[in-house]
Every structure is written in C-alpha cells, then in structure tokens.
Coordinates of C-alpha atoms in Angstrom, one line a residue:
X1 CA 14.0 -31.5 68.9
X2 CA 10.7 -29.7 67.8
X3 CA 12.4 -27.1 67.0
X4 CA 14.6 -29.1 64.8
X5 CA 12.0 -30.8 62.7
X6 CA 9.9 -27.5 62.1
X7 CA 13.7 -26.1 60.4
X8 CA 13.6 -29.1 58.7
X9 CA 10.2 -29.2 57.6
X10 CA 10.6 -25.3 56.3
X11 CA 13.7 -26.2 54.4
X12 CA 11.7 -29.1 52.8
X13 CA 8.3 -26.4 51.7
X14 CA 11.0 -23.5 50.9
X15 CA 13.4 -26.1 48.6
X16 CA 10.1 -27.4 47.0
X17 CA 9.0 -24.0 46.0
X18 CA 12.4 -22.7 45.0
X19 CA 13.0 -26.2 42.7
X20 CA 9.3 -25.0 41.0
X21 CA 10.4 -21.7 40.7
X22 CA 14.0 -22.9 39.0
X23 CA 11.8 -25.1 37.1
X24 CA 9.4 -22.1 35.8
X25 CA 12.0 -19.7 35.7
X26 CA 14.2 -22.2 33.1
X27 CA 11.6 -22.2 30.8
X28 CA 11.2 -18.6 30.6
X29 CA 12.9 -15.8 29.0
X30 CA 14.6 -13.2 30.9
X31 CA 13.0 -9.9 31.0
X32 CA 13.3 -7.5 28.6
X33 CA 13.2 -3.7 29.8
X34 CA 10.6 -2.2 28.0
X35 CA 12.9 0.0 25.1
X36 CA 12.9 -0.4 21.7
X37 CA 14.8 -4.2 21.4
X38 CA 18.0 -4.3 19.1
X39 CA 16.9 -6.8 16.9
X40 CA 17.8 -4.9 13.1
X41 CA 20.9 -6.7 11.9
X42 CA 23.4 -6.4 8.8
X43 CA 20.7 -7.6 6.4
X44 CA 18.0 -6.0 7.8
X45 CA 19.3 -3.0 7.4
X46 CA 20.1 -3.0 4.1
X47 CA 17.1 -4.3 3.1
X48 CA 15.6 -1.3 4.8
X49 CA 17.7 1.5 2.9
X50 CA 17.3 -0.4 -0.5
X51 CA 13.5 -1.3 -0.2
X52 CA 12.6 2.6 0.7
X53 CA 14.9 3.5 -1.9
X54 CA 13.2 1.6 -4.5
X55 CA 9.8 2.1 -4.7
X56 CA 7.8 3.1 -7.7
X57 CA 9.5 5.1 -9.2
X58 CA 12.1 3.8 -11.6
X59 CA 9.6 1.2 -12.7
X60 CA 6.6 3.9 -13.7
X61 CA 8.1 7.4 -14.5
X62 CA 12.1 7.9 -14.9
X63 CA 11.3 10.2 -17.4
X64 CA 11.8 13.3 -16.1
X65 CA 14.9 13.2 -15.6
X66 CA 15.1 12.6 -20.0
X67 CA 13.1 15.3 -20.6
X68 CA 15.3 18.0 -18.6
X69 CA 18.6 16.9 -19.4
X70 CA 17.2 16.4 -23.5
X71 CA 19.4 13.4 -24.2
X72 CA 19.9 9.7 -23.0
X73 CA 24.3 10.2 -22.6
X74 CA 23.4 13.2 -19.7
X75 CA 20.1 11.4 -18.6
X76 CA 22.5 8.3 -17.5
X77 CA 25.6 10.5 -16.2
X78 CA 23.0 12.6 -14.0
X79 CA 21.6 8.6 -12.8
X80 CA 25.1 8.3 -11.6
X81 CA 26.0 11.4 -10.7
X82 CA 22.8 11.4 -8.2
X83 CA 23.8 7.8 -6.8
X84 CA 27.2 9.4 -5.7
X85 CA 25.6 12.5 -4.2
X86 CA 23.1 10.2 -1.9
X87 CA 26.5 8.3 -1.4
X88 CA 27.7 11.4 -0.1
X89 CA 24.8 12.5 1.8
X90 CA 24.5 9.2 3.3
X91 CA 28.4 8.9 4.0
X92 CA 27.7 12.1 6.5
X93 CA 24.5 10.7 8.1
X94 CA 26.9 7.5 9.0
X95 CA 29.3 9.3 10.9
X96 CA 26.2 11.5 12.8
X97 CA 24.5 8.3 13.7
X98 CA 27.8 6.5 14.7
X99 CA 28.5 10.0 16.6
X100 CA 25.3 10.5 18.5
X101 CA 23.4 7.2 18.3
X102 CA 19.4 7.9 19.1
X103 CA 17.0 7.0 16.8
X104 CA 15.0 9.8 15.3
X105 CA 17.5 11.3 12.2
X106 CA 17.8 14.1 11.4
X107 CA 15.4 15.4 14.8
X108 CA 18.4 14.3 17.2
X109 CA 21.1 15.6 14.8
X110 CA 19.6 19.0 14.6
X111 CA 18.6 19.2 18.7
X112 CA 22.3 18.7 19.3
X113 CA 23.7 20.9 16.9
X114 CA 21.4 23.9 17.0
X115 CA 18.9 23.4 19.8
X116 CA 15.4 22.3 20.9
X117 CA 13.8 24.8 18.4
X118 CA 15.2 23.8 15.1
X119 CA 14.7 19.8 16.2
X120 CA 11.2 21.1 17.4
X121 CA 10.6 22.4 13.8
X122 CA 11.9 19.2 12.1
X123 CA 9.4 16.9 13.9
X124 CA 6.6 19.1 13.4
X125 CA 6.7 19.2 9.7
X126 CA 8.1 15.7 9.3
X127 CA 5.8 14.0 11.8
X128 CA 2.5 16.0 11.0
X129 CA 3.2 16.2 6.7
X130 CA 6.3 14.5 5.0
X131 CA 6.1 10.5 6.5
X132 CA 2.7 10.9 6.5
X133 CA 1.7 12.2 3.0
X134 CA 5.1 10.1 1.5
X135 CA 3.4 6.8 2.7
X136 CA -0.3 7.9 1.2
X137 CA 1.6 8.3 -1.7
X138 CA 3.4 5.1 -2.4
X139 CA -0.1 3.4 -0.9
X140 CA -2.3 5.0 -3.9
X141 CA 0.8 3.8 -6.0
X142 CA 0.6 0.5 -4.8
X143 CA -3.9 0.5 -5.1
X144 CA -3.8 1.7 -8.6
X145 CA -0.9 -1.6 -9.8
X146 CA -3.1 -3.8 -7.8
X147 CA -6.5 -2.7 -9.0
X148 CA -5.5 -2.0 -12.9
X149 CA -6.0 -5.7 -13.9
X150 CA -9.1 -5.9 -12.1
X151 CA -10.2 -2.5 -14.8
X152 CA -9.0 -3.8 -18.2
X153 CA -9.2 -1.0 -20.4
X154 CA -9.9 1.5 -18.3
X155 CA -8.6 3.3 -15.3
X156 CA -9.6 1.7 -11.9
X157 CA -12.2 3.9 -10.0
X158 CA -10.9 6.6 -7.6
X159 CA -13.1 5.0 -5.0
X160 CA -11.7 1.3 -5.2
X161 CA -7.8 2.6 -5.2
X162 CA -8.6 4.7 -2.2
X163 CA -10.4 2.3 -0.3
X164 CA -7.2 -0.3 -1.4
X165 CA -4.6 2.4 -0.4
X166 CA -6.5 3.1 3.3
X167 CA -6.4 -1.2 3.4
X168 CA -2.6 -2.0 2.4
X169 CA -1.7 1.4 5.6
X170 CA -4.2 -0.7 7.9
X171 CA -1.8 -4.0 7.1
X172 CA 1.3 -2.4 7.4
X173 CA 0.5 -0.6 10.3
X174 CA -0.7 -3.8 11.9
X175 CA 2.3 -5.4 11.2
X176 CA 4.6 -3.2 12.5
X177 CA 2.8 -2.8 16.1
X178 CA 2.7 -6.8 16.2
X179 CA 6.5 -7.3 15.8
X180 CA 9.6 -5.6 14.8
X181 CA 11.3 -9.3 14.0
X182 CA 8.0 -9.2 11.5
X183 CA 7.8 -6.2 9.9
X184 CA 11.8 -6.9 9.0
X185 CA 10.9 -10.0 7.7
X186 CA 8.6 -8.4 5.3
X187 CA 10.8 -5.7 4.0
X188 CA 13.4 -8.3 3.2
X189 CA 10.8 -10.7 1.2
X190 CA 9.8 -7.7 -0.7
X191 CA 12.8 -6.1 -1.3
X192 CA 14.5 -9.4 -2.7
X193 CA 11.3 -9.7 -4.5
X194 CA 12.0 -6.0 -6.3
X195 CA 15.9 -6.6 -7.2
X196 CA 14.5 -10.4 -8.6
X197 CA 12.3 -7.9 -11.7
X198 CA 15.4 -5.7 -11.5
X199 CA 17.6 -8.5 -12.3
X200 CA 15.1 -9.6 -14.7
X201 CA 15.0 -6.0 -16.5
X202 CA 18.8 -6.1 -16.8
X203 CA 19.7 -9.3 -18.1
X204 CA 16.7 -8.4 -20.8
X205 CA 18.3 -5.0 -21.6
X206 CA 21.6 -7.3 -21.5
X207 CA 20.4 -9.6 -24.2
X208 CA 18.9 -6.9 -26.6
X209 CA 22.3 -5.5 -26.7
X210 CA 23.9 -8.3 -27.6
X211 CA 21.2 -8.7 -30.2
X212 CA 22.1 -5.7 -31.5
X213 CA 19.7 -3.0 -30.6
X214 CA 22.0 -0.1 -29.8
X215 CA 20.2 2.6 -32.0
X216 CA 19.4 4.5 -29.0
X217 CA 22.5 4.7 -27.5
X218 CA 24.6 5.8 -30.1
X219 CA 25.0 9.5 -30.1
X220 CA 23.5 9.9 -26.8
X221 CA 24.9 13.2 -26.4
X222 CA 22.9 14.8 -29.1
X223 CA 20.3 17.4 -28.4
X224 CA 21.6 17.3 -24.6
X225 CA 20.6 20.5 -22.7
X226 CA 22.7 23.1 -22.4
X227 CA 20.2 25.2 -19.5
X228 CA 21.7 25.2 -16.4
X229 CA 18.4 25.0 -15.3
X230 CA 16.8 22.6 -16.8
X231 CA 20.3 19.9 -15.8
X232 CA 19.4 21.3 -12.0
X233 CA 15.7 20.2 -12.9
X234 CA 16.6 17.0 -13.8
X235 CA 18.9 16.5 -10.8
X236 CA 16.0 17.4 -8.7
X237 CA 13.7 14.7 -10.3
X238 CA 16.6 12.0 -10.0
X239 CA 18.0 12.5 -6.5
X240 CA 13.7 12.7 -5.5
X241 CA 14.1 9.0 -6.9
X242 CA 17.1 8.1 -4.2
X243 CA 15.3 9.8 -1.6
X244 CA 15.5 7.2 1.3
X245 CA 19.1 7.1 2.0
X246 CA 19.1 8.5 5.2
X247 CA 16.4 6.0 6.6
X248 CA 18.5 4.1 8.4
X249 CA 19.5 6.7 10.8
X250 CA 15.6 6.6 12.2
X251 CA 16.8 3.2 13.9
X252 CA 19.5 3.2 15.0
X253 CA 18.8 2.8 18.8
X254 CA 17.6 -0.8 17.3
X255 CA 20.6 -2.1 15.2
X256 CA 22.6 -4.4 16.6
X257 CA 26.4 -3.1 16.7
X258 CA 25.4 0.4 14.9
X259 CA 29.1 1.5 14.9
X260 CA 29.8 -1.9 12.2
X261 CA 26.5 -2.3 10.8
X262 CA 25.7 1.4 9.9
X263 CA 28.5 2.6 8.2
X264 CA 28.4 -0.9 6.6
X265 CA 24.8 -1.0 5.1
X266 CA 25.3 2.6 3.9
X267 CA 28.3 1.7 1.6
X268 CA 26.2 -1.7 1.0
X269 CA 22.8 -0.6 0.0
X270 CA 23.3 2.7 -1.6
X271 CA 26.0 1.9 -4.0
X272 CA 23.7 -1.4 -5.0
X273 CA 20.1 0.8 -5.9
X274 CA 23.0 3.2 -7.7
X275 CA 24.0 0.1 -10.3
X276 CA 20.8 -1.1 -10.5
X277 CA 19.0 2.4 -11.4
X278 CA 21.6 3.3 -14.5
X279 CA 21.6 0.0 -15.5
X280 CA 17.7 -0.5 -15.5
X281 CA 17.6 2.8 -17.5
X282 CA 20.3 1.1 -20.2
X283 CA 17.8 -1.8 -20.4
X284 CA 15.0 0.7 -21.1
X285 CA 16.9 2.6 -23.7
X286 CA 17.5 -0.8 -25.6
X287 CA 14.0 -1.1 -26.2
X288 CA 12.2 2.5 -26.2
X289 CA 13.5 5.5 -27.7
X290 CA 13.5 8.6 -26.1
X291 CA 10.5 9.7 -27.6
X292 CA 8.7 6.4 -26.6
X293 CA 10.1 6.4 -23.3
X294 CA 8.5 10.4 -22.9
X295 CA 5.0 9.6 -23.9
X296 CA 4.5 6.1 -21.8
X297 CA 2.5 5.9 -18.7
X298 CA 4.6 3.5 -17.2
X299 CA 7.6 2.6 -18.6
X300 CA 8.7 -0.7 -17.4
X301 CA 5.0 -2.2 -18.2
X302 CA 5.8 -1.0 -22.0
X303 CA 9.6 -2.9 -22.1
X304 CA 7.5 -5.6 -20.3
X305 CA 5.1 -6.0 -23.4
X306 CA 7.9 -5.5 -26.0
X307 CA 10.5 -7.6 -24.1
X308 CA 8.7 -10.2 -22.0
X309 CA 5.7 -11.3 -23.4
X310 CA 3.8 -13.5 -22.7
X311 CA 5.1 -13.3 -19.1
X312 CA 4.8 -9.5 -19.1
X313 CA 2.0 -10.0 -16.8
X314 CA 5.2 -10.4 -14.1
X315 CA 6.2 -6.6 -14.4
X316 CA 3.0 -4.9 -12.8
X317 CA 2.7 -7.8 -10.4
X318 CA 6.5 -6.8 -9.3
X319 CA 5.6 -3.2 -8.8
X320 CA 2.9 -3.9 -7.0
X321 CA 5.5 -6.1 -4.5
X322 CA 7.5 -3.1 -4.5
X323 CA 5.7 -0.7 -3.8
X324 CA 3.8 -2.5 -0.7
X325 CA 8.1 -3.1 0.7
X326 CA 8.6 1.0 0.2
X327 CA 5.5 1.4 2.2
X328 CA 6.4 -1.0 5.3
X329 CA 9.9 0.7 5.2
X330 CA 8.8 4.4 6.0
X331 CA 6.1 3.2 8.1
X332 CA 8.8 1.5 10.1
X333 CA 10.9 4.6 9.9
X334 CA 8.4 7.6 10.7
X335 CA 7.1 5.4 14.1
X336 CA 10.6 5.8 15.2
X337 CA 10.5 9.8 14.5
X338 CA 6.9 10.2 15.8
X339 CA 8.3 7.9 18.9
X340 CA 11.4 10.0 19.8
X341 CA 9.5 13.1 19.6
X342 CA 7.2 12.0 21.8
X343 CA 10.3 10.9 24.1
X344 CA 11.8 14.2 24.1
X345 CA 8.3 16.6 24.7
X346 CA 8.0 18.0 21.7
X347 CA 4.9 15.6 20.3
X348 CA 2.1 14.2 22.7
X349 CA 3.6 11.5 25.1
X350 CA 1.7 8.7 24.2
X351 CA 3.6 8.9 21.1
X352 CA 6.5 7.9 23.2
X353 CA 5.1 5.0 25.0
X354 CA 5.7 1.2 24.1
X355 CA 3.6 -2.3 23.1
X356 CA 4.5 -3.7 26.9
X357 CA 4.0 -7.3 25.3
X358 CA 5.8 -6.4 21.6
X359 CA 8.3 -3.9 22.3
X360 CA 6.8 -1.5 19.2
X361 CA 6.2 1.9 19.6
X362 CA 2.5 0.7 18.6
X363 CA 0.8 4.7 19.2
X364 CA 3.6 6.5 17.0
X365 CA 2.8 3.8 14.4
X366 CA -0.8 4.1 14.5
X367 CA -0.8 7.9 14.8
X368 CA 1.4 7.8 11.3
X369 CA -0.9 5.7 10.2
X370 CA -4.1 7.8 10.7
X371 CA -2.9 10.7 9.0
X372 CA -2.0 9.0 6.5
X373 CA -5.0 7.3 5.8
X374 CA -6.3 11.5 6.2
X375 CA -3.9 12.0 3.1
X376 CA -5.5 10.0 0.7
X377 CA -8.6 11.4 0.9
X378 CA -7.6 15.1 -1.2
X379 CA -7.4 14.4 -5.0
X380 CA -4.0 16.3 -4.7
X381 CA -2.0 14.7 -2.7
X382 CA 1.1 14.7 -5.0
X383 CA 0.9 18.2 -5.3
X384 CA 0.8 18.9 -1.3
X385 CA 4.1 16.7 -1.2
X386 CA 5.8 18.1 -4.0
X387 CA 5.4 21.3 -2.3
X388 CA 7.2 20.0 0.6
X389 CA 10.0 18.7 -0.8
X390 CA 11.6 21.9 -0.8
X391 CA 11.7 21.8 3.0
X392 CA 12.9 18.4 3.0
X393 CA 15.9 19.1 0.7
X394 CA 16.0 22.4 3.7
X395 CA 16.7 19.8 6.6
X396 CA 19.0 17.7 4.5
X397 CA 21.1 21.3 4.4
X398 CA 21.2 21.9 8.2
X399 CA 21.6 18.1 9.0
X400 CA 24.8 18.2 7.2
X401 CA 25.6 22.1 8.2
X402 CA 25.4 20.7 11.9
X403 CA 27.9 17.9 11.3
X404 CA 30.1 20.9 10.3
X405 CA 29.4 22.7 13.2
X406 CA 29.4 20.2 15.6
X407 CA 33.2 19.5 14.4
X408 CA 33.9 22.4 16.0
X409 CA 31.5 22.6 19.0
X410 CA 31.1 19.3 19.9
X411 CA 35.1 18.0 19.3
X412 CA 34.9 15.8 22.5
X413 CA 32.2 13.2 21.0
X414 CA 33.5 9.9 20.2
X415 CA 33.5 9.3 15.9
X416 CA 33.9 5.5 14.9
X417 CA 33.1 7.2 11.5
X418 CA 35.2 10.7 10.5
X419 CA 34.1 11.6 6.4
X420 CA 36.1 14.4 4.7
X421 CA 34.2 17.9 5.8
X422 CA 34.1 18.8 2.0
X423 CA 31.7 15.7 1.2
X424 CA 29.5 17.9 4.0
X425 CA 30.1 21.3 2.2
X426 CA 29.3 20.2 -0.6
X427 CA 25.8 18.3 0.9
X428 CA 25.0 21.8 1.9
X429 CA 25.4 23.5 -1.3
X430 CA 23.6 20.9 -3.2
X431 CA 20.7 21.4 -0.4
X432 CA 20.2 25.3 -0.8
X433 CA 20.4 24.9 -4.7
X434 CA 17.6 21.6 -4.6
X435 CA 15.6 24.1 -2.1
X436 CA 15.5 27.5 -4.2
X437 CA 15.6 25.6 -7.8
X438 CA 11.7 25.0 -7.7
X439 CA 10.7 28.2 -6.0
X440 CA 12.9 30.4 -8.8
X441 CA 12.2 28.3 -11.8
X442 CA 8.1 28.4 -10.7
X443 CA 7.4 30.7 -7.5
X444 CA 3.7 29.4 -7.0
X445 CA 2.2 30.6 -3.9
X446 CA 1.7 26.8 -2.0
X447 CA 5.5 27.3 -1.0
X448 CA 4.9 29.9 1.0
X449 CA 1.8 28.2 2.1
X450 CA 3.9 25.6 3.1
X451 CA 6.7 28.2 4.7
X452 CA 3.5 29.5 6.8
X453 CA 2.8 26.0 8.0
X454 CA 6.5 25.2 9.3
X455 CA 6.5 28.5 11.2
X456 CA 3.1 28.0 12.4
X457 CA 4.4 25.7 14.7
X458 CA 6.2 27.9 16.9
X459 CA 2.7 28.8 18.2
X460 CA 2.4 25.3 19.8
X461 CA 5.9 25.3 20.5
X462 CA 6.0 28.3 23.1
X463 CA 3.0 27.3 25.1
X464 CA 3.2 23.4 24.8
X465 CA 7.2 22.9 25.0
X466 CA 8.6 26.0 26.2
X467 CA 6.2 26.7 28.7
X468 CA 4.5 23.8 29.3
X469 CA 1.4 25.1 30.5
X470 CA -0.5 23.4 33.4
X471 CA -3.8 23.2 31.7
X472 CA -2.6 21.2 29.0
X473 CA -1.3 18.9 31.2
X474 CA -4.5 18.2 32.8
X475 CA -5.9 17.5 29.7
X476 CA -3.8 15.2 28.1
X477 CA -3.0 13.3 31.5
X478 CA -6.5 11.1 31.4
X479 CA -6.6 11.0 27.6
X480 CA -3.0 9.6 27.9
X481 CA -4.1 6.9 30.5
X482 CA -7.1 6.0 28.7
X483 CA -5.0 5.5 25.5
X484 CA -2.6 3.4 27.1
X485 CA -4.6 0.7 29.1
X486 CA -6.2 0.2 26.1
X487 CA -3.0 -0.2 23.5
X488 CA -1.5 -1.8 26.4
X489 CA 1.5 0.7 26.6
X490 CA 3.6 2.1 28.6
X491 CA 6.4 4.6 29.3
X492 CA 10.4 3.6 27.9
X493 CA 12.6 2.5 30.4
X494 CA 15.7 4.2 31.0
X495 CA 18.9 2.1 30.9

C-alpha cells in the first residue's frame, strides 16, 4: 500500500512538471538550427536584384554611354541592347543556382566547375576588393546627395561626406546583423521608394511629349559613331550600370522555394530596371539635348529643375533613398560571399560562424563592413574600382564558361532550369571583349597592378588552404574564440 501511494504521489509531481513544461513549451517557438533561415521570398527577391541594380547611376551620370555611341537613336538601342545581355547573363546564373543551390555565386559555381583554386581566387579578390570598395562607393554617393543641401552653393566638404559615408556602412551593417526579416524590409521600402521618382520621371518625359517637345528625338541617328570601339566603350559604361543582376544567386541557400522563386525574380526584376532605364533616358531627352545632357553634373537634378519645379527639391531627396537601398543590397549580398568562404576554408572561419540569437552571419557582415569603411578613406576610390572591373567582367566569363563545361562534366546534376548553351557562349564572348576593351583602348599600368594582386593570393593560398599549416591554426584558434563569445556566434549546423 506504501508502495502504491509513493507511484501515485510521483505520477502526481512528474504530470505537474510535464503540464508546466507543455505549458512553456506551447508558448515557444521550436528551435531553429543555427543556418542561415529561408526567410527571402518572391518579393524580396526582386526587390533585391532591382534595388542593387538601381543605384545612382541613371539618376547622376548616364552620359557616357551618349558620348561613345555620339547619338541619342544608338545611345537608347545600346540601353536595350544591355538590358537583354544582363537578361542573358542572368538567364544562365538561374539555371547554375537552380543547379547547385549554395549561396556564394559565382565562388560555388567556379569550385564546382574548375576546382578549389579558381573559387579560391574569386573570393579573394571579391571578398578583400570588389563588395568592399563597390559599397564605399555607392556610400560617398549617398553622403555627397545627403550633404549637398546642407552646402548651398558649394560642394560639401570631403571631411563631412566621408564621415556621412563611414555612418550610413555603420547603419546598414547594423541592420543586417540584427535581422535578415529587417534588412529585407528595408530594401523593399527603398526600392519602391526609387521606381516611385522613376515613375515620376517617366510620366514627366510622357507629358513633354505629348506637349510636343520631340526636337531631340528626331533624327537620333545623326552623328552616331561609327568606331567599333568607341560602341564597345559605350556598352562597357551601360552594362557597368546593370551590374547587379547576378545578386541574387549570393542567397540562395535563404530563398524560400529557389527552384520557383529564382528563375522567377530573374525574368521579374531584370526585364523591369530594363523598361525603366530606356524609358528614363526618353524622359531625359525630352527635356535636355544631348549637348545639355553632356555638360550636367547630375542629370536628373537638371530635368528636375526644368520639369518639376517647385517640387524639384524631391529628385535629390530620391537619390539619396536610392542610393542608401543599393547599399543595404550588396552589403546583404557580399556577407553571404565573405560567409561561404569562410564555410568552405578559404577565408578565416569566424567569417563562417552565425548571430546564435539572429541567424546572420553578423562577422562576414562586419568584416565587409570594415573594409569598407578602409575604402573611403583614399581620395581615389573610383579609380581603384574601375580598375577592377576588368576582373569582374573576367569571372562573369568563367562563371558562364563553367555552366558550359559542367554540361558536359557534370550531366548527372538535377536542372529545374536548362537555357540554350548559345545564351552562355555568347556571355563568354561578351566577357573576354568587356575585359580586354579597357586595357587595349588605354593599357595604364594599375591593371597589371591589379593582375599582381589577384595572383598574389596564391601565396596565402598554398600555405593557409592547401597546406594548412599548424601554426596558423594555433593562432587563429583563440583569436577565433575570443571573437565569437563576444559577437555571440557560432559554427553553421549541418542539416
């Protein structure tokens, strides 16, 4: 009998304690493994391609690609021409990422296709120079809109758009180690907040058409540029201005149903910043001529003043927006590469390691973020990225080369997404010419300076990766555990 009522009184304590847990349990969450969560729908997604497509650029300087091709008929064929080329470059990266579906790009594209080395190569320049320098760059952008109506009448002081610039990468690095759900939420509010004055250019251009004012766009083919040169020059300048495409592929490990919501953002988003660049540059002509679109500093401020006034005031302000969304879009992006590098030993492992409480790869972002804010500091910073470009037009080439190749090497892997090899082909011909065109038409030393810097990394690559000598390791293992108790971090989960 005594044994009966100490079962019983044990059933009693054990079903109290289970009924709190159940209680405690229901209210929470079940755990998440600690990876990179999929929380990057449809929307999302194409928010992401179009608000790092659109930065600056086609609100300050589209003039480049006028003064090559020497007419406004080319100058708005070679607008279109480059929207279907980024089609086609992005066309390939969809069936890649729907292929072999890591995050990371073109790094996990080029480690399957032609090895550790080539990948290894990628990540070094891309991690250490291009997403680094690219964000300081649309950051200085974004300081000198913001501080210009603080100046009037002169230009802002180098010190005050720095110190702005090294501010808005502290913010955006901020919020994308506090939440991914977050740092979407601004690139969608600030990419619907750059088609609004795009929509608001347009309809303007729109109505001075109607009104008449077609001076500029009749004959448009006269005094066009016959130099084959100078039309490759202009391409250069205009596809630089679509540069962003192949964003998307950075995230992919984070999109939910990536086999749907790739391909589907890709013929989405790119298309879209396509219509709204020629038909932005039809509103410009409308107003400026060619001449007057040449010599002005910024060319939708000056259809702003003609067009808009008194409410020109909104066109700056607007660039300003867009420029801050272009800026949280490949900060987003180059944590992912910096992360995956990281994850597969060829950058620090920290790098790899993630927020245990947020679920963002919070040192990747941070370390992006550092060198960037390193960037601004030299007066010429466009210069060191121009420079560069070449080698990013170079990795565009093999990323499409190895979808070629692994047609043939790879023909087991699974493709929800199969493009016409051709479109690849001719992503690879298009590459070689974007890379040699600058170096033929002015061979300054810097690109070899830059050539010198891609190979330098093999010398870290042979020790670090290949090797992996033991003394490094010591080294980096306490540095690495300092750094993560206090970031809070820790390793990926496999699953």
């Amino acid at each position: 009998m005594d044994e009966e009522n100490i079962r019983k009184r044990k059933e009693s304590q054990n079903g109290s304690t289970s009924n709190n847990v159940d209680s405690q349990t229901k209210n929470k969450q079940p755990a998440k493994a600690t990876v990179l969560q999929k929380d990057v729908g449809l929307l999302s997604s194409i928010c992401l391609i179009v608000g790092t497509m659109i930065g600056s650029g086609i609100f300050i300087s589209p003039k480049a690609v006028l003064l090559y091709s020497g007419a406004v008929g080319p100058c708005l064929l070679i607008w279109a021409a480059c929207g279907v080329l980024a089609t086609m470059g992005a066309l390939c990266y969809a069936e890649l990422g729907t292929m072999i579906t890591k995050s990371g790009g073109e790094y996990s594209y080029l480690s399957e296709a032609f090895g550790s080395l080539v990948a290894y190569l990628y990540s070094w320049t891309t991690v250490m120079v291009l997403k680094p320098s690219s964000l300081a760059i649309i950051t200085l952008s974004f300081a000198e809109y913001a501080s210009t109506p603080f100046y009037p009448g002169c230009t802002p002081p180098v010190v005050v758009t720095k110190s702005l610039a090294a501010a808005a990468i502290i913010v955006i690095v901020m919020v994308n180690c506090l939440s991914v759900k977050l740092a979407n939420y601004v690139q969608n509010v600030f990419t619907l907040a750059k088609l609004f004055i795009i929509l608001i250019i347009v309809v303007a251009g729109m109505v001075m058409l109607a009104q008449g004012n077609t001076e500029n766009l009749s004959n448009a083919f006269e005094g066009s540029s016959t130099s084959v040169g100078a039309i490759g020059l202009a391409f250069y300048n205009g596809l630089w201005a679509y540069d962003g495409w192949n964003q998307l592929n950075f995230i992919t490990e984070e999109l939910k149903d990536p086999f749907r919501n790739l391909p589907l953002a890709i013929i989405i988003g790119i298309p879209l910043v396509s219509v709204c660049y020629v038909l932005v540059n039809v509103a410009y002509f409308t107003v400026l001529t060619p001449t007057e679109l040449l010599l002005s500093p910024a060319v939708a401020v000056t259809f702003g003043d003609r067009v808009l006034y008194p409410l020109s005031w909104i066109v700056p302000l607007f660039v300003v927006f867009s420029t801050f969304g272009s800026a949280n879009g490949s900060c987003f992006t180059a944590g992912r590469l910096a992360y995956v590098s990281g994850r597969e030993g060829h950058m620090v492992k920290i790098l790899s390691y993630i927020s245990l409480k947020r679920y963002t790869p919070a040192p990747a972002l941070i370390f992006n973020g550092i060198l960037a804010s390193i960037y601004i500091i030299p007066s010429d910073i466009n210069t060191l990225i121009n420079y560069f470009s070449f080698a990013q037009w170079g990795f565009y080439g093999l990323t499409a080369l190895a979808l070629i190749v692994m047609r043939y090497t790879r023909k087991e892997l699974h493709r929800p997404v199969k493009v016409p090899i051709f479109i690849a082909g001719i992503m690879v011909l298009v590459s070689c010419y974007l890379v040699l065109a600058p170096i033929i038409d002015k061979p300054d030393l810097e690109y070899l300076y830059c050539t010198i810097f891609i190979v330098s990394g093999l010398f870290l690559y042979y020790p670090f990766v290949h090797r992996k000598v033991n003394w490094a390791r010591k080294i980096m293992r306490p540095i690495t555990m300092h750094l993560q108790l206090l970031m809070e971090v820790v390793p990926p989960e496999k699953t």
